[in-house]
Amino acid sequence: MQVAVCAQEGSPDAAVDPRFGRCQCLVLVNRENNYWESIANPGINSSGGAGIQTAQTLVDRRVEAVLVGRIGPKAMAVFQRAGIKVFGGITGTVRESIDLYHRGKLPLLDGANSIAHAGMGGGFKKA
């Protein structure tokens, strides 16, 4: 099972990036074979549609779960259509987030937890 984590740098010990579409990079982790890799986020410098572009990259990479701090409605819709589970509210490091995920301690999101364009300074979704 391959899990993607939004990160500020490309390593398991990197701090997570709370943004999805404009996170610095994505760390892909496969705990079954103790393999990880970092990929550049293709949406980071996009003038628009960063979340959609980032989400589609992870769909193409066949991830089964995504760990995010915040995610907007358009990116979330891409994952919902693809049947990919999204877990939200991560903090700490990539390694800590993966551990919490495997212990079942991260909340599964049933929708976006951020407003559109929040990664560009828009803010959080109102409760």
Steps between C-alpha positions, in 0.01 A plus 500: 500500500639835397419804712577862403587767755524874435846611616726803516801293389553162338573267789312298761638728771381819329230718652161454342366784288145594604409600144405244239510654153793723578699276732873498430517131414327168543657210684368162386536223755449127460531353848465141382838508327650789702532711184452875469557757232454872467349667198481869420151642522404588141234745620713716726559779247179458303308819430176310568373150566795405721294261714350326199840460336657365818209263561514364145872432540424283804215324319743423216751366755227267635520607861237349727496770767605863535594671827440876500466794731241678289343419164260697286178385333631453145797284599280303738256432216783352291584257780138410564447414133814284506406325824808627685462556874610835642598545864524854633644718769854363494782677682853409607720301264428268211616203708272596792203543267558161338520340845171662607339389174604138549373506859162632380539833682437742211151620409365384165357799313164475326544841337731798470626655823613824336351757271610524137825693447602480868856403400535843349422665835122461496460330838318213662149378433251628753355238735 
